[in-house]
Amino acid sequence: MTMLLQSKCRADFRLTNWLQSLTGVSRKRFNSDGTTGIAPAAVRSSEKRLSDLRADFIKPFSQFLTDNFYRKHTYLRISLTEKCNLRCRYCMPEEGVTLTRNDLLLTKDEVVKLAKLFVDQGVDKIRLTGGEPLIRSDVVDIVQRLKQESGVKTIGITTNGILLVRKLEALRRAGLDQLNVSLDTLVPPKFEFISRQRGWDKVMNGIELALRLGFDPVKINCVVMKGFNDDEICDFVALTEKKNLDVRFIEYMPFDGNKWNRDKIFSYRDMLKSVEERWPQIVRIADKQNDTSKGYKIPGAVGKFGFITSMTDNFCGSCNRLRITADGNLKVCLFGNAEVSLRDAVRARKTDEELLEIIGVAVKNKKKQHAGMITISQMENRQIGRAHV
């Protein structure tokens, strides 16, 4: 026992010294008379930082957010609405979808409560999605409350961009950190065809505003469909030469009602080949942990681009994402049809411990990987919107 305690003390001492090197805190910097060249407030601030770092370092990750394949889920996507002001052909049937009654959707308080519960267990990034999240009238207040009350490190939004000019500055002030804009074409008539609505110029103006406001980078999500916009891949990549954009090309994916078929898929290998023919010198970027996009860059370019390869080269093994639908159901996989209602549990006044048990069971039931594009196309999997990608 004595040897174990001595070993623990030595490890604790080494950890403290390492964290002190990160924060610049060291008791040895104090003079013999008790004075120091460091202002007391700065010392207290650094010591608090040391304490926080040490707590984060030694705190085990939540068992409730760890699945049976040891994947730790640190990224939560919350849908704020099922509604959308576009009718994109690959995302939604022309007649739209059957909408849930408003009283069955998560309220603002419920969104914040659930977010805080997940953040307390280790989630450090939340992305607000839809439908189209900017349609929701209280979206700015939701961002502000999440930033102030949940303790989450990063808040992002995925939007079709139609309402960006109207709402982005307020969202930035409220604490929005990251922005993804869905845009599938740089040709206005094609935009109108694919979305069944006008508004291409509004999206482009919103992207320019985001760049001026300092979003670093502005991410653009582009679903590539063979015979529709595969000829625009290089046009999108060219935007990254002068602008701080991260263009992510997404393989066309099946959902209920989007008339998916395999012939429409333009694989990422075909996309990459198109880019290499124009820019043979492109370089592969080192991916961060849990990245879904395979990143590339033109040497000397301001921005970058990448490929989200859900269909031809899945990244299920490093998936760290969980999703909550607008009506409060937890989905552990975008392509899975299993859901569990957190809304009902919250409204039944379940305790946080009971909620975590429900979440933990769902996470433990997450499969090793999705079923593959052919099987997925034959499954019933209700439409939850392109913004969930």
GROMACS .gro file of C-alpha atoms in nm:
model
  389
    1MET     CA    1   0.000   0.000   0.000
    2THR     CA    2   0.284   0.240   0.087
    3MET     CA    3   0.448   0.180  -0.251
    4LEU     CA    4   0.117   0.243  -0.427
    5LEU     CA    5   0.073   0.572  -0.240
    6GLN     CA    6   0.428   0.679  -0.322
    7SER     CA    7   0.372   0.596  -0.690
    8LYS     CA    8   0.047   0.796  -0.691
    9CYS     CA    9   0.220   1.094  -0.526
   10ARG     CA   10   0.500   1.089  -0.783
   11ALA     CA   11   0.247   1.073  -1.068
   12ASP     CA   12   0.046   1.356  -0.910
   13PHE     CA   13   0.364   1.564  -0.873
   14ARG     CA   14   0.457   1.508  -1.238
   15LEU     CA   15   0.103   1.599  -1.350
   16THR     CA   16   0.109   1.918  -1.143
   17ASN     CA   17   0.447   2.020  -1.283
   18TRP     CA   18   0.327   1.954  -1.639
   19LEU     CA   19   0.012   2.158  -1.590
   20GLN     CA   20   0.213   2.436  -1.427
   21SER     CA   21   0.429   2.450  -1.737
   22LEU     CA   22   0.112   2.505  -1.941
   23THR     CA   23  -0.026   2.780  -1.719
   24GLY     CA   24   0.294   2.948  -1.610
   25VAL     CA   25   0.207   2.893  -1.242
   26SER     CA   26   0.485   2.795  -1.005
   27ARG     CA   27   0.518   2.854  -0.631
   28LYS     CA   28   0.894   2.884  -0.675
   29ARG     CA   29   0.842   3.220  -0.843
   30PHE     CA   30   0.756   3.383  -0.507
   31ASN     CA   31   1.029   3.573  -0.322
   32SER     CA   32   1.137   3.486   0.032
   33ASP     CA   33   0.946   3.784   0.172
   34GLY     CA   34   0.626   3.659   0.015
   35THR     CA   35   0.625   3.905  -0.272
   36THR     CA   36   0.630   3.820  -0.637
   37GLY     CA   37   0.672   3.998  -0.965
   38ILE     CA   38   0.334   3.864  -1.073
   39ALA     CA   39   0.022   4.060  -0.989
   40PRO     CA   40  -0.195   3.876  -0.730
   41ALA     CA   41  -0.497   3.879  -0.963
   42ALA     CA   42  -0.288   3.721  -1.239
   43VAL     CA   43  -0.165   3.455  -0.994
   44ARG     CA   44  -0.520   3.373  -0.886
   45SER     CA   45  -0.632   3.356  -1.249
   46SER     CA   46  -0.345   3.125  -1.341
   47GLU     CA   47  -0.403   2.906  -1.037
   48LYS     CA   48  -0.770   2.871  -1.129
   49ARG     CA   49  -0.666   2.776  -1.481
   50LEU     CA   50  -0.429   2.516  -1.333
   51SER     CA   51  -0.710   2.377  -1.117
   52ASP     CA   52  -0.950   2.358  -1.415
   53LEU     CA   53  -0.689   2.191  -1.636
   54ARG     CA   54  -0.604   1.941  -1.367
   55ALA     CA   55  -0.972   1.857  -1.312
   56ASP     CA   56  -1.029   1.811  -1.685
   57PHE     CA   57  -0.717   1.594  -1.714
   58ILE     CA   58  -0.807   1.347  -1.443
   59LYS     CA   59  -1.187   1.341  -1.484
   60PRO     CA   60  -1.303   1.015  -1.645
   61PHE     CA   61  -1.536   1.049  -1.943
   62SER     CA   62  -1.903   0.982  -1.883
   63GLN     CA   63  -2.010   0.618  -1.904
   64PHE     CA   64  -2.349   0.739  -2.027
   65LEU     CA   65  -2.196   0.890  -2.343
   66THR     CA   66  -1.955   0.604  -2.413
   67ASP     CA   67  -2.085   0.323  -2.632
   68ASN     CA   68  -1.990  -0.045  -2.641
   69PHE     CA   69  -1.718   0.029  -2.899
   70TYR     CA   70  -1.551   0.284  -2.667
   71ARG     CA   71  -1.658   0.582  -2.878
   72LYS     CA   72  -1.688   0.893  -2.663
   73HIS     CA   73  -1.967   1.124  -2.777
   74THR     CA   74  -1.862   1.486  -2.730
   75TYR     CA   75  -2.067   1.646  -3.008
   76LEU     CA   76  -2.443   1.706  -2.983
   77ARG     CA   77  -2.660   1.826  -3.270
   78ILE     CA   78  -2.998   1.971  -3.171
   79SER     CA   79  -3.272   2.030  -3.427
   80LEU     CA   80  -3.472   2.342  -3.342
   81THR     CA   81  -3.749   2.294  -3.598
   82GLU     CA   82  -3.878   2.057  -3.863
   83LYS     CA   83  -3.977   2.346  -4.089
   84CYS     CA   84  -3.767   2.472  -4.379
   85ASN     CA   85  -3.808   2.763  -4.618
   86LEU     CA   86  -3.661   2.558  -4.905
   87ARG     CA   87  -3.772   2.231  -5.065
   88CYS     CA   88  -3.441   2.083  -5.180
   89ARG     CA   89  -3.500   1.781  -5.403
   90TYR     CA   90  -3.246   1.553  -5.234
   91CYS     CA   91  -3.373   1.643  -4.889
   92MET     CA   92  -3.748   1.677  -4.892
   93PRO     CA   93  -4.040   1.564  -5.109
   94GLU     CA   94  -4.208   1.842  -5.308
   95GLU     CA   95  -4.523   1.824  -5.097
   96GLY     CA   96  -4.316   1.872  -4.781
   97VAL     CA   97  -4.334   1.653  -4.472
   98THR     CA   98  -4.594   1.603  -4.202
   99LEU     CA   99  -4.501   1.845  -3.925
  100THR     CA  100  -4.520   1.776  -3.554
  101ARG     CA  101  -4.760   1.993  -3.354
  102ASN     CA  102  -4.588   2.290  -3.191
  103ASP     CA  103  -4.678   2.174  -2.841
  104LEU     CA  104  -4.484   1.852  -2.904
  105LEU     CA  105  -4.165   2.031  -3.007
  106LEU     CA  106  -3.893   2.109  -2.754
  107THR     CA  107  -3.935   2.444  -2.585
  108LYS     CA  108  -3.646   2.681  -2.535
  109ASP     CA  109  -3.617   2.581  -2.170
  110GLU     CA  110  -3.616   2.212  -2.262
  111VAL     CA  111  -3.343   2.266  -2.523
  112VAL     CA  112  -3.124   2.441  -2.265
  113LYS     CA  113  -3.195   2.180  -1.994
  114LEU     CA  114  -3.102   1.887  -2.219
  115ALA     CA  115  -2.796   2.067  -2.354
  116LYS     CA  116  -2.668   2.134  -2.003
  117LEU     CA  117  -2.720   1.770  -1.909
  118PHE     CA  118  -2.509   1.653  -2.203
  119VAL     CA  119  -2.240   1.918  -2.145
  120ASP     CA  120  -2.211   1.815  -1.781
  121GLN     CA  121  -2.132   1.464  -1.906
  122GLY     CA  122  -1.858   1.573  -2.147
  123VAL     CA  123  -2.014   1.723  -2.460
  124ASP     CA  124  -1.802   2.022  -2.564
  125LYS     CA  125  -1.967   2.115  -2.894
  126ILE     CA  126  -2.330   2.179  -2.983
  127ARG     CA  127  -2.460   2.245  -3.333
  128LEU     CA  128  -2.810   2.381  -3.390
  129THR     CA  129  -2.982   2.242  -3.697
  130GLY     CA  130  -3.325   2.192  -3.850
  131GLY     CA  131  -3.512   2.197  -4.079
  132GLU     CA  132  -3.390   2.552  -4.103
  133PRO     CA  133  -3.292   2.670  -3.752
  134LEU     CA  134  -3.300   3.041  -3.835
  135ILE     CA  135  -3.675   3.015  -3.894
  136ARG     CA  136  -3.719   2.978  -3.520
  137SER     CA  137  -3.795   3.321  -3.376
  138ASP     CA  138  -3.607   3.260  -3.050
  139VAL     CA  139  -3.289   3.120  -3.209
  140VAL     CA  140  -3.075   3.415  -3.093
  141ASP     CA  141  -3.196   3.378  -2.736
  142ILE     CA  142  -3.131   3.002  -2.748
  143VAL     CA  143  -2.771   3.060  -2.859
  144GLN     CA  144  -2.718   3.317  -2.584
  145ARG     CA  145  -2.862   3.094  -2.314
  146LEU     CA  146  -2.662   2.792  -2.430
  147LYS     CA  147  -2.346   3.001  -2.419
  148GLN     CA  148  -2.420   3.145  -2.076
  149GLU     CA  149  -2.593   2.858  -1.897
  150SER     CA  150  -2.479   2.525  -2.042
  151GLY     CA  151  -2.102   2.571  -2.016
  152VAL     CA  152  -2.047   2.436  -2.369
  153LYS     CA  153  -1.719   2.540  -2.532
  154THR     CA  154  -1.837   2.568  -2.894
  155ILE     CA  155  -2.174   2.650  -3.050
  156GLY     CA  156  -2.235   2.620  -3.423
  157ILE     CA  157  -2.530   2.646  -3.660
  158THR     CA  158  -2.598   2.480  -3.993
  159THR     CA  159  -2.825   2.690  -4.214
  160ASN     CA  160  -2.937   2.722  -4.574
  161GLY     CA  161  -2.832   3.087  -4.552
  162ILE     CA  162  -3.155   3.252  -4.666
  163LEU     CA  163  -3.196   3.444  -4.337
  164LEU     CA  164  -2.828   3.496  -4.255
  165VAL     CA  165  -2.808   3.865  -4.342
  166ARG     CA  166  -3.105   3.930  -4.118
  167LYS     CA  167  -2.987   3.735  -3.812
  168LEU     CA  168  -2.612   3.665  -3.824
  169GLU     CA  169  -2.484   3.975  -3.646
  170ALA     CA  170  -2.719   3.916  -3.352
  171LEU     CA  171  -2.618   3.550  -3.343
  172ARG     CA  172  -2.251   3.646  -3.337
  173ARG     CA  173  -2.311   3.882  -3.045
  174ALA     CA  174  -2.504   3.609  -2.866
  175GLY     CA  175  -2.200   3.380  -2.880
  176LEU     CA  176  -2.219   3.181  -3.203
  177ASP     CA  177  -1.875   3.035  -3.274
  178GLN     CA  178  -1.909   2.835  -3.596
  179LEU     CA  179  -2.117   2.857  -3.912
  180ASN     CA  180  -2.199   2.600  -4.179
  181VAL     CA  181  -2.390   2.712  -4.487
  182SER     CA  182  -2.559   2.465  -4.721
  183LEU     CA  183  -2.500   2.561  -5.085
  184ASP     CA  184  -2.504   2.315  -5.375
  185THR     CA  185  -2.452   2.538  -5.677
  186LEU     CA  186  -2.295   2.866  -5.783
  187VAL     CA  187  -2.546   2.902  -6.068
  188PRO     CA  188  -2.866   3.088  -5.965
  189PRO     CA  189  -3.106   2.903  -6.202
  190LYS     CA  190  -2.975   2.568  -6.076
  191PHE     CA  191  -3.023   2.689  -5.717
  192GLU     CA  192  -3.386   2.765  -5.793
  193PHE     CA  193  -3.430   2.424  -5.957
  194ILE     CA  194  -3.275   2.221  -5.674
  195SER     CA  195  -3.435   2.418  -5.388
  196ARG     CA  196  -3.766   2.493  -5.563
  197GLN     CA  197  -3.723   2.850  -5.434
  198ARG     CA  198  -3.533   3.167  -5.521
  199GLY     CA  199  -3.271   3.306  -5.287
  200TRP     CA  200  -2.921   3.231  -5.420
  201ASP     CA  201  -2.816   3.594  -5.385
  202LYS     CA  202  -2.931   3.601  -5.021
  203VAL     CA  203  -2.714   3.299  -4.944
  204MET     CA  204  -2.409   3.451  -5.112
  205ASN     CA  205  -2.459   3.781  -4.928
  206GLY     CA  206  -2.485   3.587  -4.602
  207ILE     CA  207  -2.157   3.408  -4.670
  208GLU     CA  208  -1.982   3.738  -4.740
  209LEU     CA  209  -2.122   3.883  -4.417
  210ALA     CA  210  -1.996   3.580  -4.223
  211LEU     CA  211  -1.646   3.633  -4.363
  212ARG     CA  212  -1.654   3.999  -4.260
  213LEU     CA  213  -1.767   3.903  -3.910
  214GLY     CA  214  -1.462   3.681  -3.872
  215PHE     CA  215  -1.599   3.327  -3.875
  216ASP     CA  216  -1.285   3.119  -3.918
  217PRO     CA  217  -1.351   2.952  -4.148
  218VAL     CA  218  -1.699   2.974  -4.299
  219LYS     CA  219  -1.790   2.617  -4.388
  220ILE     CA  220  -1.991   2.541  -4.700
  221ASN     CA  221  -2.172   2.208  -4.727
  222CYS     CA  222  -2.225   2.101  -5.088
  223VAL     CA  223  -2.419   1.783  -5.170
  224VAL     CA  224  -2.280   1.651  -5.500
  225MET     CA  225  -2.514   1.474  -5.741
  226LYS     CA  226  -2.401   1.318  -6.064
  227GLY     CA  227  -2.534   1.501  -6.365
  228PHE     CA  228  -2.645   1.805  -6.165
  229ASN     CA  229  -2.356   1.983  -5.997
  230ASP     CA  230  -2.053   1.752  -6.032
  231ASP     CA  231  -1.930   1.993  -6.300
  232GLU     CA  232  -1.906   2.272  -6.038
  233ILE     CA  233  -1.665   2.103  -5.798
  234CYS     CA  234  -1.363   2.294  -5.924
  235ASP     CA  235  -1.560   2.622  -5.918
  236PHE     CA  236  -1.625   2.569  -5.548
  237VAL     CA  237  -1.263   2.475  -5.481
  238ALA     CA  238  -1.148   2.791  -5.663
  239LEU     CA  239  -1.335   2.998  -5.403
  240THR     CA  240  -1.095   2.872  -5.136
  241GLU     CA  241  -0.795   3.030  -5.309
  242LYS     CA  242  -0.891   3.383  -5.200
  243LYS     CA  243  -1.152   3.334  -4.928
  244ASN     CA  244  -1.137   3.175  -4.581
  245LEU     CA  245  -1.381   2.900  -4.671
  246ASP     CA  246  -1.388   2.530  -4.593
  247VAL     CA  247  -1.591   2.370  -4.871
  248ARG     CA  248  -1.704   2.017  -4.783
  249PHE     CA  249  -1.838   1.803  -5.066
  250ILE     CA  250  -2.096   1.555  -4.938
  251GLU     CA  251  -2.184   1.230  -5.108
  252TYR     CA  252  -2.554   1.208  -5.192
  253MET     CA  253  -2.732   1.016  -4.915
  254PRO     CA  254  -3.068   0.835  -4.898
  255PHE     CA  255  -3.358   0.958  -4.682
  256ASP     CA  256  -3.731   0.898  -4.698
  257GLY     CA  257  -3.889   1.075  -4.993
  258ASN     CA  258  -3.573   1.209  -5.160
  259LYS     CA  259  -3.587   0.963  -5.454
  260TRP     CA  260  -3.230   0.851  -5.391
  261ASN     CA  261  -3.069   0.606  -5.626
  262ARG     CA  262  -2.717   0.478  -5.657
  263ASP     CA  263  -2.671   0.624  -6.007
  264LYS     CA  264  -2.684   0.976  -5.862
  265ILE     CA  265  -2.382   0.918  -5.638
  266PHE     CA  266  -2.063   1.094  -5.742
  267SER     CA  267  -1.805   0.934  -5.514
  268TYR     CA  268  -1.539   1.131  -5.335
  269ARG     CA  269  -1.271   0.953  -5.537
  270ASP     CA  270  -1.431   1.087  -5.855
  271MET     CA  271  -1.455   1.433  -5.695
  272LEU     CA  272  -1.090   1.421  -5.594
  273LYS     CA  273  -0.988   1.315  -5.943
  274SER     CA  274  -1.171   1.616  -6.087
  275VAL     CA  275  -0.983   1.851  -5.855
  276GLU     CA  276  -0.644   1.688  -5.916
  277GLU     CA  277  -0.682   1.730  -6.290
  278ARG     CA  278  -0.694   2.109  -6.241
  279TRP     CA  279  -0.468   2.137  -5.933
  280PRO     CA  280  -0.228   1.840  -5.934
  281GLN     CA  281  -0.031   1.999  -5.651
  282ILE     CA  282  -0.310   1.982  -5.387
  283VAL     CA  283  -0.199   1.853  -5.049
  284ARG     CA  284  -0.374   1.635  -4.793
  285ILE     CA  285  -0.438   1.806  -4.460
  286ALA     CA  286  -0.395   1.618  -4.134
  287ASP     CA  287  -0.742   1.548  -3.997
  288LYS     CA  288  -0.835   1.630  -3.641
  289GLN     CA  289  -0.976   1.362  -3.414
  290ASN     CA  290  -1.337   1.278  -3.509
  291ASP     CA  291  -1.325   1.483  -3.831
  292THR     CA  292  -1.587   1.369  -4.080
  293SER     CA  293  -1.424   1.546  -4.374
  294LYS     CA  294  -1.110   1.431  -4.553
  295GLY     CA  295  -0.933   1.765  -4.590
  296TYR     CA  296  -0.724   1.907  -4.876
  297LYS     CA  297  -0.572   2.239  -4.966
  298ILE     CA  298  -0.429   2.418  -5.268
  299PRO     CA  299  -0.079   2.534  -5.167
  300GLY     CA  300  -0.093   2.904  -5.084
  301ALA     CA  301  -0.473   2.914  -5.071
  302VAL     CA  302  -0.650   3.099  -4.792
  303GLY     CA  303  -0.914   2.830  -4.742
  304LYS     CA  304  -0.944   2.455  -4.781
  305PHE     CA  305  -1.183   2.185  -4.897
  306GLY     CA  306  -1.271   1.827  -4.815
  307PHE     CA  307  -1.499   1.532  -4.872
  308ILE     CA  308  -1.763   1.380  -4.644
  309THR     CA  309  -1.771   1.018  -4.756
  310SER     CA  310  -2.066   0.868  -4.568
  311MET     CA  311  -2.163   0.634  -4.852
  312THR     CA  312  -1.839   0.502  -5.003
  313ASP     CA  313  -1.596   0.523  -4.708
  314ASN     CA  314  -1.782   0.562  -4.379
  315PHE     CA  315  -1.622   0.711  -4.069
  316CYS     CA  316  -1.844   0.530  -3.818
  317GLY     CA  317  -1.544   0.407  -3.618
  318SER     CA  318  -1.461   0.759  -3.499
  319CYS     CA  319  -1.817   0.891  -3.472
  320ASN     CA  320  -1.864   1.116  -3.169
  321ARG     CA  321  -2.207   1.257  -3.260
  322LEU     CA  322  -2.548   1.232  -3.104
  323ARG     CA  323  -2.863   1.401  -3.234
  324ILE     CA  324  -3.179   1.533  -3.074
  325THR     CA  325  -3.472   1.588  -3.309
  326ALA     CA  326  -3.698   1.892  -3.289
  327ASP     CA  327  -3.961   1.683  -3.108
  328GLY     CA  328  -3.707   1.569  -2.852
  329ASN     CA  329  -3.605   1.223  -2.969
  330LEU     CA  330  -3.247   1.107  -2.923
  331LYS     CA  331  -3.095   0.951  -3.236
  332VAL     CA  332  -2.758   0.788  -3.186
  333CYS     CA  333  -2.702   0.744  -3.563
  334LEU     CA  334  -2.812   0.965  -3.851
  335PHE     CA  335  -2.891   0.658  -4.060
  336GLY     CA  336  -3.053   0.457  -3.784
  337ASN     CA  337  -3.428   0.450  -3.726
  338ALA     CA  338  -3.411   0.386  -3.352
  339GLU     CA  339  -3.518   0.684  -3.138
  340VAL     CA  340  -3.598   0.742  -2.774
  341SER     CA  341  -3.800   1.038  -2.644
  342LEU     CA  342  -3.618   1.268  -2.406
  343ARG     CA  343  -3.902   1.519  -2.431
  344ASP     CA  344  -4.146   1.277  -2.270
  345ALA     CA  345  -3.899   1.198  -1.995
  346VAL     CA  346  -3.839   1.567  -1.922
  347ARG     CA  347  -4.212   1.642  -1.918
  348ALA     CA  348  -4.266   1.346  -1.687
  349ARG     CA  349  -4.027   1.525  -1.448
  350LYS     CA  350  -3.766   1.252  -1.454
  351THR     CA  351  -3.458   1.335  -1.252
  352ASP     CA  352  -3.126   1.404  -1.422
  353GLU     CA  353  -3.007   1.063  -1.305
  354GLU     CA  354  -3.308   0.896  -1.468
  355LEU     CA  355  -3.254   1.093  -1.788
  356LEU     CA  356  -2.892   0.983  -1.797
  357GLU     CA  357  -2.997   0.621  -1.760
  358ILE     CA  358  -3.225   0.659  -2.064
  359ILE     CA  359  -2.946   0.828  -2.261
  360GLY     CA  360  -2.693   0.567  -2.154
  361VAL     CA  361  -2.908   0.276  -2.273
  362ALA     CA  362  -2.959   0.440  -2.612
  363VAL     CA  363  -2.588   0.513  -2.655
  364LYS     CA  364  -2.494   0.158  -2.556
  365ASN     CA  365  -2.727   0.032  -2.830
  366LYS     CA  366  -2.545   0.229  -3.100
  367LYS     CA  367  -2.420  -0.007  -3.370
  368LYS     CA  368  -2.062  -0.038  -3.486
  369GLN     CA  369  -2.145   0.117  -3.824
  370HIS     CA  370  -2.441   0.202  -4.043
  371ALA     CA  371  -2.596  -0.060  -4.268
  372GLY     CA  372  -2.456   0.058  -4.604
  373MET     CA  373  -2.610   0.273  -4.872
  374ILE     CA  374  -2.828   0.007  -5.038
  375THR     CA  375  -2.979  -0.114  -4.711
  376ILE     CA  376  -3.021   0.244  -4.585
  377SER     CA  377  -3.212   0.335  -4.901
  378GLN     CA  378  -3.461   0.056  -4.824
  379MET     CA  379  -3.507   0.144  -4.456
  380GLU     CA  380  -3.777   0.361  -4.306
  381ASN     CA  381  -3.592   0.655  -4.157
  382ARG     CA  382  -3.800   0.965  -4.114
  383GLN     CA  383  -3.679   1.281  -4.280
  384ILE     CA  384  -3.502   1.502  -4.026
  385GLY     CA  385  -3.356   1.751  -4.269
  386ARG     CA  386  -3.035   1.805  -4.459
  387ALA     CA  387  -2.910   2.032  -4.182
  388HIS     CA  388  -2.855   1.723  -3.967
  389VAL     CA  389  -2.576   1.600  -4.197
   0.00000   0.00000   0.00000
